[in-house]
């Protein structure tokens, strides 16, 4: 099973070619947290700002992307076991006027696709990793 004992509802949103599953689950405290399921174990990705997190995509390098939703609205994130949840806007130099709302997919090379807005208008985005970074 993907859910741990004591969890409420579970939504799976993506599966990688290697069989990792991501999504969100309601905790025993009633919060919604993103999760990564791999090798029969469920990892709670946590959240930021006392809001909720929703994992939307992953790759087999154990990188998860998604969104956190809280008092400041929807914000795209990237999660790794080493760094935990990091807002994408803290990882990239987005051009002026952009807001990154949710990351929906990541490939094995680290390219991230998502939904944001530029000067208030909805836009898709594609982030390419820097060489050596």
Backbone as a ProteinNet text record, in pm:
[ID]
protein_1_A
[PRIMARY]
XXXXXXXXXXXXXXXXXXXXXXXXXXXXXXXXXXXXXXXXXXXXXXXXXXXXXXXXXXXXXXXXXXXXXXXXXXXXXXXXXXXXXXXXXXXXXXXXXXXXXXXXXXXXXXXXXXXXXXXXXXXXXXXXXXXXX
[TERTIARY]
82.4	0	86.1	36.8	110.9	97.4	-19.2	-43	11.4	50.9	93.4	-27.7	-18.7	-130.3	-157.6	-282.2	-319	-341.9	-304.4	-328.7	-473.8	-523.6	-658.8	-654.9	-711.5	-720.7	-583.7	-566	-440.1	-471.4	-399.2	-413.2	-276.6	-264.8	-142.5	-156.4	-50.5	-58.1	39.4	144.6	241.7	319.7	369.3	455.2	572.1	691.1	810.1	830.2	914.8	942.7	998.1	1067.6	1124.1	1027.1	902.5	800.9	784.6	849.4	826.2	690.7	617.1	485.2	486.4	425.9	411	264.7	231.7	96	82.7	-37.7	-61.1	-150.8	-133.6	-212.4	-253.4	-369	-414.7	-355	-285.1	-221.8	-325.3	-282.3	-370.4	-417.1	-338.1	-374.4	-464.3	-500.3	-587.6	-516	-382.6	-306.2	-284.2	-259.2	-228.4	-80	-9.9	134	162	257.3	304.7	383	386.5	463.2	536.8	639.5	711.6	708.3	658.1	656.5	759.1	850.2	952.7	997.7	1025.8	1076.1	989.8	857.7	765.8	754.5	820.4	816.1	761.3	690.5	633.6	712.1	760.3	829.8	735.9	713.7	635.2	725.7	687.9	771.4	760.7	664.1	645.3	576.6	586.6	523.9	595.3	550.9	606.1	493.8	524.1	429.8	296.8	298.9	176.3	67.3	106.3	10.1	4.2	-18.1	-19.8	77.8	121.4	207.9	142.4	167.3	111.5	221.1	263.2	364.4	296.4	346.9	282.8	366.4	496.8	584	711.8	781.3	906.9	988.7	1114.7	1198.9	1265	1340.8	1404	1536	1567	1682.1	1639.3	1514.6	1456.5	1437.6	1401.9	1366.6	1216.6	1148.5	1003.4	972.7	869.8	824.4	675.1	629.5	487.8	457.6	363.5	324	297.5	323.1	280	170.9	72.1	-38.8	-50.9	-45.3	-53	-102.1	-66.4	-111.9	-64.7	48.6	101.2	56.4	-38	-89.9	-18.8	-27	37.8	179.3	274.6	413.1	478.4	550.9	616.4	732.5	752.8	866.3	939.8	1060.8	1145.6	1190	1184.4	1223.4	1329.6	1431.9	1529.6	1549	1598.4	1622.8	1724.4	1817.4	1920.7	1871.2	1783.3	1742.6	1601.5	1518.7	1377.8	1308.1	1196.5	1120.9	1192	1215.2	1273.2	1184.4	1144.8	1064.9	1148.1	1088.5	1161.6	1213.4	1137.1	1181.1	1310.2	1345.5	1471.3	1585.8	1552.8	1653	1688.5	1604.7	1626	1622.5	1681.2	1675.6	1564.7	1441	1326.7	1329.2	1299.7	1293	1188.6	1208.1	1116	973.1	879.6	739.4	685	772.2	727.7	694.8	589.8	557.4	543	608.8	605.9	507.7	391.9	282.9	288.3	321	329.1	419	497.8	580.9	508.1	481	396.2	472.7	596.5	672.2	821.1	900.3	1046.3	1096.7	1192.7	1245.7	1377.6	1436.3	1559.8	1676	1671.4	1777.4	1757.2	1644.9	1619.3	1540.2	1493.2	1409.6	1275.7	1227.8	1102.9	1001.9	882.6	772.6	670.8	609	511	421.7	345.5	248.5	283	283.6	311	232.3	279.8	219.7	329.2	309.1	401	318.4	351.3	274.8	125.7	93.7	-45	-116.4	-51.9	-113.7	-64.7	-153.6	-112.5	-17.9	85.9	185.5	240.9	282.8	359.4	506.1	583.8	728.7	802.3	925.7	1014.5	1150.6	1197.7	1326.6	1429.6	1539.8	1649.4	1759.9	1810.6	1917.2	2045.2	2122.1	2249.6	2352.8	2445.2	2552.5	2632.4	2656.5	2733.7	2655.5	2526.4	2449.2	2338.4
-120.5	0	125.9	230.3	355.8	432	432.8	511	439.8	520.8	468.8	453.6	368.1	360.4	498.2	532.6	662.2	770.2	744	842.8	834.2	944.7	948.6	922.1	1012.9	996.8	1008.3	933	932.2	951.1	1042.4	1064.9	1046.9	953.6	938.2	1024.2	1096.5	1185.8	1150.4	1073.5	1038.9	914.5	843.9	727.8	738.3	703.3	709.2	575.6	571.8	443.3	337.8	381.7	289.7	248.2	298.3	256.4	342.5	457.3	550.1	618.8	642.1	705.2	829.8	938.1	1060.5	1102.1	1184.3	1235	1310.9	1307.9	1373.4	1285.4	1299.4	1221	1311	1281.3	1352.9	1284	1360.4	1304.7	1282.1	1216	1192.9	1324.6	1432.6	1565	1642.5	1582.5	1649.2	1739.4	1740.5	1820.8	1741.2	1810.7	1744.9	1763.1	1651	1653.3	1572.3	1619.6	1541.8	1421.9	1315.6	1197.4	1140.8	1063.4	982.8	840.7	748.1	606.2	535.7	464.4	389.3	270.8	162.9	42.3	1.5	18.1	-23.9	71.3	186.9	283.8	417.3	486.8	617.5	725.7	824.7	939.3	1059.2	1119.7	1241.9	1357.4	1434.1	1544.3	1667.9	1670.9	1788.2	1900.5	2021.1	2136.9	2262.3	2377.1	2505.9	2595.3	2690.2	2795.1	2741.7	2628.4	2570.4	2553.3	2531.6	2510.4	2363.7	2337	2198.5	2183.8	2060.9	2032.9	1924.9	1931.4	1835.4	1798.5	1672.1	1624.7	1591.4	1646.8	1631.6	1554.7	1547.4	1477.5	1433.6	1337.3	1287.4	1221.5	1198.5	1117.7	1008.9	922.4	811.8	850.2	978.2	1029.7	1081.7	1050.8	1089	1239.9	1305.3	1446.7	1455.5	1528.9	1543.9	1691.4	1720.3	1858.1	1866.1	1987.4	2005.3	2147.9	2161	2294.6	2290.3	2403.1	2424.7	2530.2	2517	2610.6	2661.4	2791.6	2850.6	2993.5	3069.2	3207.8	3293.6	3255.4	3334.6	3279.6	3186.9	3131.1	3003.5	2968.8	2849.2	2884.7	2797.4	2819.8	2687.7	2687.2	2566	2527.3	2393.5	2346.9	2233.7	2212.1	2099	2036.3	1902.6	1830.7	1727.9	1718.8	1610.2	1562.7	1440.2	1393.3	1481	1541.4	1623.3	1761.5	1822.3	1960.9	1975	1871.6	1884.9	1973.8	2033.9	2121.5	2256.1	2294.6	2424.7	2490.9	2613.7	2686	2707.4	2684.3	2701.1	2842.9	2939.8	3079.3	3106.4	3019.5	3033.9	2961.2	2879.4	2799.5	2855.9	2943.7	2993.3	3146	3199.8	3344	3370.5	3372.8	3396.4	3541.5	3563.1	3701	3782.1	3912.2	4003.1	3981	3978.3	3966.7	3825.3	3725.2	3585.8	3542	3458.4	3387	3240.6	3151.4	3008.3	2941.4	2900.5	2850.4	2701.4	2620	2475.9	2411.4	2315.6	2234.7	2102.7	2065	1948.2	1826.2	1843.5	1729.4	1759.5	1652	1661.7	1536.8	1554.6	1437.1	1393.2	1285.6	1230.8	1329.3	1422	1521.5	1642.4	1648.6	1758.6	1874.7	1863.8	1969.3	1969.2	2087	2099.8	2179.3	2122.7	2191.5	2232.1	2347.2	2391.6	2502.6	2554	2659.9	2778.7	2894.3	3016.3	3131	3251.3	3369.4	3472.5	3551.6	3661.1	3787.5	3882.2	4007	3977.9	3875.2	3842.3	3754.8	3723	3640.7	3496.1	3396.7	3256.6	3217	3141.3	3096.3	2961.3	2881.6	2761.1	2798.7	2715.4	2738.5	2606.4	2613	2499.9	2546.3	2482.6	2520.1	2414.8	2462.1	2374.4	2384.9	2271.2	2279.6	2336.2	2406.5	2460.3	2348.5	2356.5	2257.7	2261.7	2144.8	2136.3	2173.8	2206.8	2251.1	2165.6
0	0	0	-64.4	-69.3	60.8	118.8	239.8	362	459.4	588.5	678.6	780.6	875	934.9	950.1	1006.9	903.6	778.8	673.6	628.7	583.5	528.9	380.2	303.9	158.7	93.3	-14.6	-88.3	-236.2	-302.3	-445.7	-509.3	-599.4	-676.8	-802.2	-836.5	-951.5	-1062.7	-1031.8	-1135.6	-1094.4	-1195.6	-1173.7	-1269.9	-1222.3	-1306	-1377.4	-1480.2	-1546.5	-1449.9	-1345.9	-1247.7	-1137.8	-1141.6	-1046.1	-923.3	-916.3	-804.8	-828.6	-720.5	-729.2	-642.2	-692.5	-613.2	-612.2	-515.3	-502.2	-372.4	-316.6	-187.7	-103	27.7	123	238.2	294.4	412.6	534.5	617.4	735.9	845.5	951.9	1066.7	1128.1	1110.6	1162.5	1067.4	953.6	857.7	759	759.2	664.5	536	426.5	300.7	272.2	255.5	227.7	102.3	24	-88.7	-37.3	-118.6	-80.4	-200.7	-169.2	-267.1	-214.9	-297.8	-261.7	-347	-281.4	-352.7	-268	-332.4	-264.8	-146.3	-158.7	-53.8	63.9	57	167.4	118.4	206.2	175	247.2	172.7	230.5	229.7	344.8	357.7	318.1	215.7	168.5	255.7	346.7	431.3	356.7	410.8	349.7	398	354.2	394.6	444.5	528.5	569.8	623.3	689.1	745.4	640.4	517.7	410.6	375	246.5	201.7	86	63.9	-49.6	-133.9	-264.1	-358.5	-457.2	-456.4	-549.9	-682.3	-791.8	-921.9	-1023.6	-1003.1	-1096.9	-1028.5	-1088.9	-1032.9	-1142.5	-1111.8	-1199.4	-1116.3	-1182.2	-1110.9	-1045.2	-1045.2	-970.1	-832.3	-795.2	-665.7	-652.9	-762.3	-761	-785.8	-698.7	-705.3	-726.7	-805.9	-826.1	-796.3	-769.1	-740.2	-700.1	-606.9	-560.2	-410.4	-347.1	-209.6	-217.3	-132.7	-129.6	12.8	28.8	161.8	154.8	255.3	266.1	148.9	87.1	-24.6	-159.5	-160.9	-285.8	-325.4	-454.9	-509.4	-553.1	-513.7	-551.5	-587.8	-698	-747.2	-657.3	-640.9	-562.3	-632.2	-583.3	-620	-488.5	-480.2	-358.8	-391.8	-307.9	-312.9	-169.4	-151	-14.3	60	-13.7	48.4	90.4	10	36.1	90.3	75	111.8	11.3	51.2	-38.6	-52.1	-177.2	-208.2	-311.9	-288.8	-387.7	-513.6	-629.5	-755.3	-771.8	-724.9	-740.1	-663.3	-566.8	-494.4	-564.8	-665	-736.7	-873.2	-926.2	-1062.4	-1063.4	-1166.2	-1187.2	-1288.5	-1240	-1328.7	-1375.8	-1503	-1553.2	-1476.6	-1473.6	-1404.5	-1452.9	-1359.3	-1392.5	-1388.3	-1368.2	-1364.2	-1222.3	-1210.3	-1086.9	-1125	-1051.8	-1082	-986.2	-1037.8	-953.1	-925.4	-1023.9	-1000.2	-1104	-1057.3	-1145.2	-1163.1	-1288.5	-1313.4	-1363.6	-1409.5	-1460.2	-1456.2	-1442.1	-1449.4	-1519.4	-1611.4	-1680.2	-1616.9	-1670.9	-1614.5	-1622.8	-1717.9	-1732.9	-1643.1	-1572.1	-1479.8	-1537.2	-1660.6	-1718.8	-1644.2	-1606.6	-1530.9	-1612.7	-1629.9	-1697	-1592	-1614	-1516.5	-1566.4	-1472.5	-1498.5	-1409.5	-1470.1	-1396.1	-1454.5	-1426.4	-1488	-1510.7	-1611.7	-1643.8	-1653.8	-1567.9	-1560.3	-1544.3	-1462.9	-1431.8	-1533.5	-1645.5	-1750	-1738.4	-1741.8	-1731.3	-1844.7	-1808.1	-1905.4	-1860.2	-1955.6	-1925.2	-1917.5	-1847.9	-1845.8	-1858.4	-1907.1	-1916.8	-1866.7	-1760.2	-1701.6	-1738.9	-1794.8	-1834.7	-1730.9	-1679.4	-1579.9	-1640.2	-1558.2	-1602.8	-1608.5	-1700.2	-1708.5	-1578.7	-1522.5	-1399	-1276.2	-1287.5	-1173.8	-1151.2
[MASK]
+++++++++++++++++++++++++++++++++++++++++++++++++++++++++++++++++++++++++++++++++++++++++++++++++++++++++++++++++++++++++++++++++++++

